[in-house]
Coordinates of C-alpha atoms in Angstrom, one line a residue:
M1 CA 70.6 -7.1 -3.4
A2 CA 67.0 -8.1 -3.7
R3 CA 65.9 -11.8 -4.7
Y4 CA 63.5 -11.8 -7.6
I5 CA 60.2 -13.6 -7.7
F6 CA 58.5 -13.5 -11.2
I7 CA 54.7 -14.2 -11.1
T8 CA 53.3 -15.5 -14.4
G9 CA 49.9 -16.7 -15.6
G10 CA 48.6 -19.4 -18.1
V11 CA 45.5 -20.9 -19.6
V12 CA 43.2 -18.0 -19.0
S13 CA 43.4 -14.4 -17.5
S14 CA 41.9 -13.1 -14.3
L15 CA 42.9 -16.1 -12.1
G16 CA 44.3 -14.0 -9.4
K17 CA 48.0 -13.3 -10.1
G18 CA 47.8 -10.0 -8.4
L19 CA 46.1 -11.5 -5.2
A20 CA 48.6 -14.3 -5.2
S21 CA 51.4 -11.8 -5.5
A22 CA 50.0 -9.6 -2.8
A23 CA 49.4 -12.6 -0.4
L24 CA 52.9 -13.9 -1.0
G25 CA 54.3 -10.5 -0.2
A26 CA 52.3 -10.3 3.1
L27 CA 53.5 -13.8 3.9
L28 CA 57.3 -12.9 3.4
Q29 CA 56.7 -9.9 5.4
A30 CA 55.2 -12.1 8.3
R31 CA 58.5 -13.8 8.2
G32 CA 60.5 -10.7 8.8
F33 CA 61.6 -9.8 5.1
S34 CA 61.2 -6.7 3.4
V35 CA 59.2 -6.7 -0.1
R36 CA 58.3 -4.5 -2.8
L37 CA 55.8 -5.6 -5.6
R38 CA 55.8 -4.5 -9.1
K39 CA 53.5 -5.0 -12.2
L40 CA 54.4 -5.3 -16.0
D41 CA 51.4 -4.9 -18.2
P42 CA 51.6 -5.8 -21.9
Y43 CA 49.0 -3.4 -23.2
L44 CA 50.1 -0.4 -25.3
N45 CA 48.4 2.3 -23.4
V46 CA 51.1 4.3 -21.7
D47 CA 49.1 3.9 -18.5
P48 CA 45.5 3.0 -17.7
G49 CA 44.5 6.6 -16.9
T50 CA 42.5 7.2 -20.1
M51 CA 41.0 3.8 -20.2
S52 CA 37.3 3.1 -19.5
P53 CA 36.7 1.6 -16.1
F54 CA 34.5 -1.0 -18.2
E55 CA 37.7 -2.0 -20.0
H56 CA 40.2 -2.1 -17.1
G57 CA 38.6 -1.7 -13.8
E58 CA 39.5 1.2 -11.5
V59 CA 42.7 3.3 -11.9
F60 CA 44.9 3.0 -8.7
V61 CA 46.8 6.3 -7.9
T62 CA 50.2 6.4 -6.1
D63 CA 51.5 9.0 -3.8
D64 CA 53.8 10.3 -6.4
G65 CA 51.1 10.7 -9.0
A66 CA 51.2 7.5 -11.2
E67 CA 48.0 6.2 -12.7
T68 CA 48.4 2.4 -12.4
D69 CA 46.6 -1.0 -12.6
L70 CA 44.3 -2.0 -9.8
D71 CA 46.6 -4.8 -8.7
L72 CA 48.8 -2.2 -7.0
G73 CA 45.9 -1.5 -4.8
H74 CA 46.0 -5.3 -3.6
Y75 CA 49.7 -4.9 -3.2
E76 CA 49.3 -1.9 -0.9
R77 CA 46.3 -3.4 1.0
F78 CA 48.3 -6.5 1.7
T79 CA 51.6 -5.3 2.5
G80 CA 51.2 -1.7 3.5
V81 CA 54.1 -0.6 1.4
S82 CA 53.1 2.5 -0.6
A83 CA 53.5 1.9 -4.5
R84 CA 55.7 4.2 -6.6
K85 CA 55.7 5.3 -10.3
T86 CA 58.6 2.8 -10.6
D87 CA 56.3 -0.1 -9.6
S88 CA 54.1 -0.1 -12.6
V89 CA 54.9 -0.3 -16.4
S90 CA 53.2 -1.1 -19.7
S91 CA 54.4 -2.0 -23.1
G92 CA 53.3 1.5 -24.1
R93 CA 55.6 3.1 -21.6
I94 CA 58.6 0.8 -22.5
Y95 CA 58.3 1.5 -26.3
S96 CA 57.7 5.2 -25.5
N97 CA 61.0 5.4 -23.6
V98 CA 62.9 3.5 -26.2
L99 CA 61.5 5.7 -29.0
E100 CA 62.3 8.9 -27.2
K101 CA 66.0 7.6 -26.6
E102 CA 66.2 6.9 -30.4
R103 CA 65.0 10.4 -31.2
R104 CA 67.6 11.8 -28.8
G105 CA 70.4 9.7 -30.6
E106 CA 71.1 7.6 -27.4
Y107 CA 71.5 4.4 -29.5
L108 CA 74.3 6.0 -31.6
G109 CA 72.5 5.3 -34.8
K110 CA 71.9 1.6 -34.4
T111 CA 68.9 -0.3 -35.7
I112 CA 66.5 -0.4 -32.9
Q113 CA 64.9 -3.9 -32.2
V114 CA 62.8 -5.7 -29.5
I115 CA 66.0 -7.6 -28.6
P116 CA 68.0 -6.0 -27.1
H117 CA 66.6 -2.4 -26.9
V118 CA 63.1 -3.1 -25.7
T119 CA 64.2 -6.0 -23.4
N120 CA 67.1 -3.8 -21.9
E121 CA 64.6 -1.1 -21.1
I122 CA 62.4 -3.6 -19.3
K123 CA 65.5 -5.1 -17.4
D124 CA 66.3 -1.4 -16.5
F125 CA 62.8 -1.0 -14.9
L126 CA 63.2 -4.3 -13.0
S127 CA 66.5 -3.1 -11.5
V128 CA 65.1 0.1 -10.0
G129 CA 65.5 0.0 -6.2
E130 CA 66.8 -3.5 -6.1
E131 CA 69.1 -2.6 -3.2
E132 CA 66.2 -1.5 -1.0
V133 CA 64.5 -4.7 -0.1
D134 CA 64.9 -8.5 0.4
F135 CA 62.4 -9.6 -2.2
M136 CA 61.0 -8.0 -5.4
L137 CA 57.8 -9.6 -6.5
C138 CA 57.2 -8.9 -10.4
E139 CA 53.8 -9.8 -11.8
I140 CA 53.6 -10.1 -15.7
G141 CA 50.1 -9.2 -16.9
G142 CA 48.2 -11.5 -19.3
T143 CA 49.1 -15.0 -19.9
V144 CA 51.9 -16.9 -21.5
G145 CA 51.4 -17.1 -25.2
D146 CA 50.0 -13.6 -25.6
I147 CA 51.9 -12.1 -28.5
E148 CA 52.2 -8.6 -26.7
G149 CA 53.6 -10.3 -23.6
L150 CA 56.5 -12.0 -25.3
P151 CA 59.1 -9.1 -24.9
F152 CA 58.4 -9.2 -21.1
F153 CA 58.8 -13.0 -20.9
E154 CA 62.1 -12.7 -22.9
A155 CA 63.3 -10.0 -20.7
I156 CA 62.7 -11.7 -17.4
R157 CA 64.3 -14.8 -18.9
Q158 CA 67.5 -12.7 -19.7
F159 CA 67.3 -11.0 -16.5
S160 CA 67.3 -14.3 -14.5
Q161 CA 70.5 -15.3 -16.5
D162 CA 72.2 -11.9 -15.9
K163 CA 71.6 -12.4 -12.2
P164 CA 73.8 -14.9 -9.9
R165 CA 72.4 -18.3 -9.8
G166 CA 69.6 -18.8 -7.4
Q167 CA 68.7 -15.0 -7.1
C168 CA 65.6 -15.4 -9.4
I169 CA 62.6 -17.9 -9.4
F170 CA 59.4 -18.3 -11.2
V171 CA 56.0 -19.0 -10.0
H172 CA 53.2 -19.9 -12.6
L173 CA 49.6 -19.7 -11.9
T174 CA 47.3 -21.7 -14.1
L175 CA 43.8 -23.3 -14.1
L176 CA 42.7 -26.7 -13.3
P177 CA 39.2 -27.0 -14.9
Y178 CA 36.7 -29.4 -13.6
V179 CA 34.7 -31.4 -16.3
T180 CA 31.3 -32.1 -14.8
A181 CA 30.4 -34.7 -17.4
S182 CA 33.3 -36.9 -16.4
G183 CA 33.6 -35.8 -12.8
E184 CA 37.4 -35.0 -13.0
L185 CA 39.9 -32.1 -12.8
K186 CA 41.9 -31.9 -16.1
T187 CA 45.6 -31.3 -15.9
K188 CA 46.3 -30.9 -19.7
P189 CA 45.9 -27.1 -19.7
T190 CA 48.4 -26.7 -17.0
Q191 CA 50.7 -29.0 -18.9
H192 CA 50.4 -27.1 -22.1
S193 CA 50.9 -23.8 -20.4
V194 CA 54.2 -25.0 -18.7
K195 CA 55.3 -26.4 -22.0
E196 CA 54.7 -22.9 -23.6
L197 CA 56.8 -21.2 -20.9
R198 CA 59.5 -23.6 -21.1
A199 CA 59.5 -23.2 -24.9
I200 CA 60.5 -19.5 -24.3
G201 CA 63.4 -20.5 -21.8
I202 CA 61.5 -20.3 -18.5
A203 CA 61.0 -23.2 -16.2
P204 CA 58.7 -22.6 -13.2
D205 CA 59.9 -23.3 -9.8
V206 CA 56.5 -23.1 -8.1
L207 CA 53.1 -23.9 -9.8
L208 CA 50.0 -22.4 -8.3
L209 CA 46.7 -24.4 -9.4
R210 CA 43.6 -22.4 -9.3
S211 CA 40.5 -24.8 -9.0
E212 CA 36.9 -24.7 -7.6
H213 CA 37.5 -28.2 -6.3
P214 CA 40.0 -29.9 -4.0
I215 CA 43.0 -31.3 -5.9
P216 CA 43.7 -34.9 -5.1
A217 CA 47.4 -36.0 -4.5
K218 CA 47.2 -38.1 -7.6
E219 CA 46.7 -35.0 -9.9
R220 CA 49.4 -33.0 -8.0
E221 CA 51.9 -35.9 -8.5
K222 CA 50.9 -36.2 -12.2
I223 CA 51.5 -32.2 -12.5
S224 CA 54.8 -32.5 -10.8
L225 CA 55.9 -35.3 -13.0
F226 CA 54.9 -33.8 -16.4
C227 CA 55.8 -30.3 -15.5
N228 CA 59.1 -30.9 -13.8
V229 CA 58.3 -29.1 -10.7
R230 CA 58.9 -30.7 -7.1
K231 CA 55.7 -32.1 -5.6
E232 CA 55.8 -29.9 -2.6
A233 CA 56.0 -26.9 -4.9
V234 CA 52.7 -27.6 -6.5
I235 CA 50.4 -25.4 -4.6
A236 CA 46.6 -25.5 -4.7
A237 CA 44.9 -21.9 -5.0
P238 CA 41.4 -22.8 -4.0
D239 CA 38.4 -20.4 -4.3
L240 CA 38.0 -18.4 -1.0
A241 CA 35.1 -16.7 0.6
T242 CA 37.0 -13.4 1.0
I243 CA 40.3 -12.1 -0.5
Y244 CA 41.8 -11.5 3.0
E245 CA 41.8 -15.4 3.7
A246 CA 44.5 -15.7 1.0
P247 CA 47.6 -15.1 3.2
L248 CA 46.5 -17.8 5.7
A249 CA 45.2 -20.2 2.9
Y250 CA 48.4 -20.0 0.9
H251 CA 50.4 -20.5 4.1
R252 CA 48.5 -23.6 4.9
E253 CA 49.2 -24.9 1.4
G254 CA 53.0 -24.3 1.8
F255 CA 53.3 -21.3 -0.8
D256 CA 55.7 -19.3 1.1
Q257 CA 57.6 -22.2 2.3
A258 CA 58.1 -23.6 -1.3
V259 CA 59.2 -20.2 -2.3
L260 CA 61.9 -20.1 0.4
D261 CA 62.9 -23.6 -0.6
A262 CA 63.3 -22.5 -4.2
F263 CA 65.8 -19.8 -3.1
G264 CA 67.6 -22.3 -0.5
I265 CA 66.6 -20.1 2.5
S266 CA 66.8 -22.6 5.2
P267 CA 66.1 -22.6 8.0
A268 CA 63.5 -19.9 7.3
P269 CA 62.2 -17.6 9.9
R270 CA 58.8 -18.7 11.3
P271 CA 55.9 -16.4 10.2
N272 CA 53.9 -14.3 12.6
L273 CA 50.4 -14.2 11.1
D274 CA 48.7 -12.6 14.2
R275 CA 47.7 -9.7 11.9
W276 CA 46.0 -11.8 9.4
E277 CA 44.2 -14.0 12.1
D278 CA 42.7 -10.8 13.6
V279 CA 41.7 -9.7 10.2
M280 CA 39.8 -13.0 9.6
D281 CA 38.4 -12.9 13.2
R282 CA 36.9 -9.5 12.5
L283 CA 35.4 -10.7 9.2
V284 CA 34.1 -14.0 10.3
N285 CA 32.8 -13.1 13.8
A286 CA 31.0 -9.8 12.7
E287 CA 28.4 -8.6 15.2
G288 CA 25.9 -7.0 12.9
E289 CA 25.4 -5.8 9.3
V290 CA 24.8 -2.4 7.7
R291 CA 23.5 -1.7 4.1
V292 CA 25.4 0.8 2.1
A293 CA 24.1 2.0 -1.2
I294 CA 26.8 2.9 -3.8
V295 CA 25.1 5.2 -6.4
G296 CA 27.5 5.0 -9.3
K297 CA 27.8 4.9 -13.1
Y298 CA 30.1 2.0 -13.7
T299 CA 28.0 -0.4 -11.5
Q300 CA 28.0 -3.2 -14.2
L301 CA 31.6 -4.0 -13.4
G302 CA 32.6 -4.5 -9.7
D303 CA 36.3 -3.9 -10.4
A304 CA 35.5 -0.3 -11.4
Y305 CA 35.1 0.5 -7.7
K306 CA 37.4 -2.2 -6.3
S307 CA 39.2 0.1 -3.6
I308 CA 35.9 1.5 -2.4
A309 CA 34.4 -1.9 -1.9
E310 CA 37.4 -3.0 0.0
A311 CA 37.7 0.2 2.1
L312 CA 34.1 -0.3 3.2
T313 CA 34.9 -3.8 4.3
H314 CA 37.8 -2.4 6.3
G315 CA 35.5 0.1 7.8
G316 CA 33.4 -2.9 8.7
M317 CA 36.2 -4.6 10.4
A318 CA 37.0 -1.4 12.4
N319 CA 33.5 -1.6 13.9
R320 CA 33.1 -5.5 13.9
V321 CA 30.1 -5.3 11.5
R322 CA 29.5 -6.7 8.0
V323 CA 29.0 -4.2 5.4
R324 CA 26.7 -5.1 2.7
A325 CA 27.4 -2.7 -0.1
E326 CA 24.8 -2.8 -2.9
W327 CA 25.5 -1.1 -6.3
I328 CA 22.7 1.1 -7.9
D329 CA 22.9 2.6 -11.4
A330 CA 22.6 6.5 -10.9
E331 CA 20.7 6.8 -14.2
I332 CA 17.8 5.1 -12.5
F333 CA 17.3 8.3 -10.3
E334 CA 16.9 10.3 -13.4
R335 CA 13.8 8.4 -14.2
E336 CA 12.5 7.4 -10.9
D337 CA 12.1 8.7 -7.3
P338 CA 15.2 7.6 -5.3
G339 CA 13.1 7.2 -2.2
P340 CA 11.8 3.7 -2.8
W341 CA 15.4 2.6 -3.8
L342 CA 17.3 4.2 -1.0
E343 CA 14.7 3.8 2.0
G344 CA 16.2 0.6 3.5
F345 CA 19.9 1.7 3.5
H346 CA 21.8 2.8 6.4
A347 CA 24.2 5.1 4.5
I348 CA 24.9 6.2 1.0
L349 CA 28.2 6.8 -0.9
V350 CA 28.5 8.4 -4.3
P351 CA 31.9 7.7 -5.7
G352 CA 34.0 9.6 -8.5
G353 CA 33.5 9.3 -12.2
F354 CA 33.9 11.2 -15.5
G355 CA 31.4 12.7 -17.8
E356 CA 27.7 13.9 -17.5
R357 CA 26.0 10.5 -17.6
G358 CA 24.1 9.7 -14.4
T359 CA 25.2 12.8 -12.8
E360 CA 21.8 14.2 -12.1
G361 CA 20.9 10.8 -10.4
K362 CA 23.8 11.3 -8.2
I363 CA 22.6 14.9 -7.2
R364 CA 19.2 13.4 -6.4
A365 CA 20.9 10.6 -4.2
A366 CA 23.0 13.4 -2.5
Q367 CA 19.7 15.6 -1.9
F368 CA 17.8 12.3 -0.4
A369 CA 20.8 11.8 2.1
R370 CA 20.9 15.5 3.1
T371 CA 17.1 15.9 3.5
R372 CA 16.7 12.3 5.2
K373 CA 19.7 12.7 7.5
I374 CA 21.2 9.6 6.1
P375 CA 24.9 9.3 6.4
Y376 CA 26.6 10.4 3.2
L377 CA 30.0 10.1 1.7
G378 CA 30.8 11.8 -1.6
I379 CA 34.1 11.0 -3.3
C380 CA 35.5 13.3 -6.0
L381 CA 32.6 13.7 -8.3
G382 CA 30.4 12.7 -5.6
M383 CA 31.5 15.7 -3.4
Q384 CA 31.1 18.0 -6.6
M385 CA 27.4 16.6 -6.9
A386 CA 26.7 17.3 -3.2
V387 CA 27.9 20.9 -3.9
I388 CA 25.8 21.3 -7.0
E389 CA 22.8 20.0 -5.0
A390 CA 23.4 22.3 -2.2
A391 CA 23.8 25.3 -4.7
R392 CA 20.7 24.5 -6.4
N393 CA 18.3 23.7 -3.6
L394 CA 19.9 25.9 -0.7
A395 CA 21.8 28.8 -2.3
G396 CA 19.3 29.6 -5.0
V397 CA 21.7 28.9 -8.0
A398 CA 18.9 27.3 -10.0
N399 CA 21.2 26.1 -12.9
A400 CA 24.2 25.1 -10.9
G401 CA 26.4 22.6 -12.7
S402 CA 29.9 21.7 -13.7
E403 CA 31.9 23.1 -16.7
E404 CA 32.9 19.5 -17.4
F405 CA 29.4 18.6 -18.6
D406 CA 29.2 21.8 -20.6
H407 CA 32.5 21.0 -22.3
E408 CA 31.4 17.4 -23.0
A409 CA 28.2 18.7 -24.6
G410 CA 29.9 21.7 -26.5
V411 CA 27.3 24.1 -25.1
K412 CA 26.9 26.4 -22.2
R413 CA 23.9 25.3 -20.0
F414 CA 25.0 25.5 -16.4
T415 CA 26.3 28.2 -14.0
P416 CA 29.6 26.6 -13.3
V417 CA 29.9 25.9 -9.4
V418 CA 32.5 23.4 -10.6
Y419 CA 35.2 24.5 -13.1
H420 CA 38.3 23.1 -14.9
L421 CA 41.2 23.5 -12.8
K422 CA 43.8 25.6 -14.7
E423 CA 46.5 25.9 -12.0
W424 CA 47.5 24.6 -8.6
V425 CA 50.6 24.4 -6.3
Q426 CA 52.6 21.1 -6.4
G427 CA 55.4 21.2 -4.0
N428 CA 57.5 24.2 -4.7
H429 CA 56.2 25.1 -8.1
R430 CA 53.0 26.0 -9.8
V431 CA 51.3 23.6 -12.4
E432 CA 49.2 25.0 -15.2
R433 CA 46.7 23.2 -17.4
K434 CA 44.5 24.1 -20.4
L435 CA 41.5 22.3 -21.8
T436 CA 43.4 21.5 -25.0
D437 CA 46.1 19.4 -23.2
D438 CA 46.5 15.8 -23.6
K439 CA 44.2 13.9 -21.5
G440 CA 46.6 11.3 -20.2
G441 CA 48.6 12.0 -17.1
T442 CA 47.3 15.7 -16.9
M443 CA 44.9 15.6 -13.9
R444 CA 45.8 16.7 -10.5
L445 CA 47.4 13.6 -9.5
G446 CA 48.9 12.0 -6.3
A447 CA 49.3 13.0 -2.7
Y448 CA 48.5 16.6 -1.7
T449 CA 48.1 18.2 1.8
A450 CA 44.8 19.7 3.1
V451 CA 44.3 21.7 6.3
L452 CA 41.1 21.0 8.3
A453 CA 38.9 23.4 10.2
E454 CA 39.2 23.3 14.0
G455 CA 35.9 21.7 15.5
S456 CA 34.8 20.3 12.2
N457 CA 33.6 16.6 11.9
V458 CA 36.5 15.8 9.6
A459 CA 39.2 17.1 12.1
R460 CA 37.5 14.9 14.9
I461 CA 37.7 11.8 12.6
Y462 CA 41.3 12.4 11.5
G463 CA 42.4 13.3 15.0
G464 CA 44.2 16.4 13.5
T465 CA 44.1 19.4 11.2
T466 CA 46.7 18.6 8.5
I467 CA 46.3 15.4 6.4
E468 CA 47.7 14.0 3.1
E469 CA 45.5 12.3 0.5
R470 CA 45.6 11.2 -3.0
H471 CA 43.9 13.0 -5.8
R472 CA 42.7 12.2 -9.5
H473 CA 40.7 15.0 -10.9
R474 CA 40.6 18.0 -13.4
Y475 CA 37.7 19.8 -12.2
E476 CA 37.3 21.5 -8.9
V477 CA 34.6 23.3 -6.7
D478 CA 34.6 27.2 -7.3
I479 CA 35.8 29.0 -4.2
E480 CA 33.6 31.9 -5.3
Y481 CA 30.5 30.1 -4.0
R482 CA 32.0 29.4 -0.6
D483 CA 30.4 32.2 1.5
K484 CA 26.9 31.7 -0.2
L485 CA 27.0 27.9 0.5
E486 CA 28.5 28.3 3.9
E487 CA 25.5 30.7 4.8
C488 CA 23.2 27.8 4.0
G489 CA 25.1 25.3 6.1
L490 CA 27.6 23.5 3.8
W491 CA 30.8 24.2 5.4
F492 CA 34.2 24.0 3.6
S493 CA 35.9 22.2 6.3
G494 CA 39.0 21.2 4.5
M495 CA 41.0 23.5 2.2
S496 CA 44.5 23.2 0.2
P497 CA 47.3 24.9 2.3
D498 CA 47.1 28.1 0.0
N499 CA 43.2 28.3 0.9
R500 CA 42.3 28.2 -3.0
L501 CA 41.0 24.8 -3.5
P502 CA 38.2 23.2 -1.5
E503 CA 39.2 19.7 -0.3
I504 CA 36.2 18.7 2.0
V505 CA 32.7 20.0 2.7
E506 CA 30.3 18.9 5.3
V507 CA 26.7 19.7 6.3
K508 CA 26.6 21.2 9.8
D509 CA 23.1 20.2 10.9
H510 CA 23.5 16.6 9.7
P511 CA 24.7 13.6 11.7
W512 CA 27.2 12.5 9.0
F513 CA 27.6 14.3 5.6
I514 CA 30.9 14.6 4.0
G515 CA 32.2 15.2 0.6
V516 CA 35.9 14.8 -0.2
Q517 CA 37.7 15.9 -3.4
F518 CA 40.5 13.2 -2.9
H519 CA 40.2 9.3 -2.9
P520 CA 40.5 8.1 0.7
E521 CA 39.8 4.6 -0.4
L522 CA 43.3 4.3 -1.9
K523 CA 45.1 4.4 1.5
S524 CA 42.7 2.1 3.4
K525 CA 44.0 -1.3 4.5
P526 CA 42.4 -4.3 6.3
F527 CA 44.7 -4.0 9.2
A528 CA 44.5 0.0 9.1
P529 CA 41.1 1.1 8.0
H530 CA 40.9 4.5 6.7
P531 CA 39.4 6.9 9.4
L532 CA 36.9 8.2 7.0
F533 CA 35.5 4.9 6.1
A534 CA 35.8 3.5 9.6
D535 CA 33.7 6.6 11.0
F536 CA 31.3 6.4 8.0
V537 CA 30.4 2.6 8.9
R538 CA 30.2 3.7 12.5
A539 CA 27.5 6.4 11.6
A540 CA 25.8 3.7 9.5
V541 CA 25.8 1.4 12.5
E542 CA 24.0 4.0 14.5
V543 CA 21.2 4.5 11.9
S544 CA 20.9 0.5 11.9
R545 CA 20.2 0.6 15.6
L546 CA 17.6 3.4 15.3
V547 CA 15.8 1.6 12.4

């Protein structure tokens, strides 16, 4: 039966609970334990799939088709454990499940209440798969005191009481602000946060203190005394130069040891941190630098493209170079020539997105990369823009475009080289979709197989002709234009197994020009860089040596 570690936050949000959870998972793995990480989010959306990237950052997609919080990306990148639908839940999903059960009469006519019905639903979620691993790490989104988070805090309090003594512990992450005027770190916000937690029946076993400054022993002793936490379980969480330093930094601070001590696991297996030392060696001792332009539409918020930024870093590790990714708003290229903006870059990446805004700029970026022979990686919408660019400028389809933009505008303006995907094969059955369907959870989501053409660039990169990658899209390149585009040099080098859906395109007479309908960034890890990103950075390194 799994031991449970509940990670909560206080004082302010965005302190790094997800990163702390992921790093702890990696450290427990390094000691030989099996782990699974889960996220419980208090917002009322059923999932983040319909939320704007400006609101919530990127949507992470699992193999089994769940649209989840970006923290699950951290979990996968640090532990290598593939997330599942059962690893992410929101208040919206919990309440939806409870109401559906009530409608079906499963509560036998009882009055439905937060306690016990909502809290029982949360506890049922926590229990799924508990026999599979040694440790289950469960992160509660938001901060203690948030009104929408109260059912989750009550549920984990009950859950810890339901389990045998010593099977659940609580880790609480708070902020230690530094007041410049007085030149001191202030412990009072942490004291109040722990007081709030204890008021709802939860006593933290380990405290993580996020701070921009070193934490003196005096402050740690004070926090230990006032928060009733053992001194050795008061752990500093300093700012780091890179997130991949977190496992080593937390280990130096004694985080994993404090957790194992709280469970009474002694003596604990010694950790093997070779993997993370190699990761840091590749980052710190990079042997060069390449510049990659990311031409997107959510550039004001870095978290909107979190997995892409990390996958580029992993690609740099594979080549022992530092990747300097620079974000450029695609709308700029609708007003200005992309040349002066893109001249100094060694590669161009156009990521996914939804809606027409910025798409003409992305098309011009794809044209610049194709004509100037600069390495280009188009992901999801980035592939569709590359196809539209080739259709317009090579195949003579002057007004080529996407049905998505016409649907958005409510008027037909384009010849639809990209169309709304109405049906596809998923496993052993056919999925059908209509434009009038609900938006949430109705895209082509999760892992699908693609077959690569022999002799293609992508077959070389992957080292085989059958791959499985994660998708998140409802529009698709029209196969009707395949012959016309291939005559112009745009090779459809990856297809769905039934040969109906284009998965990958590449330009034949180009050093490195690839568009993919899926999201390879979602499967990249620092210790196992995705082959597409590793080879994309390799191509950028070659360009950098020619300049």
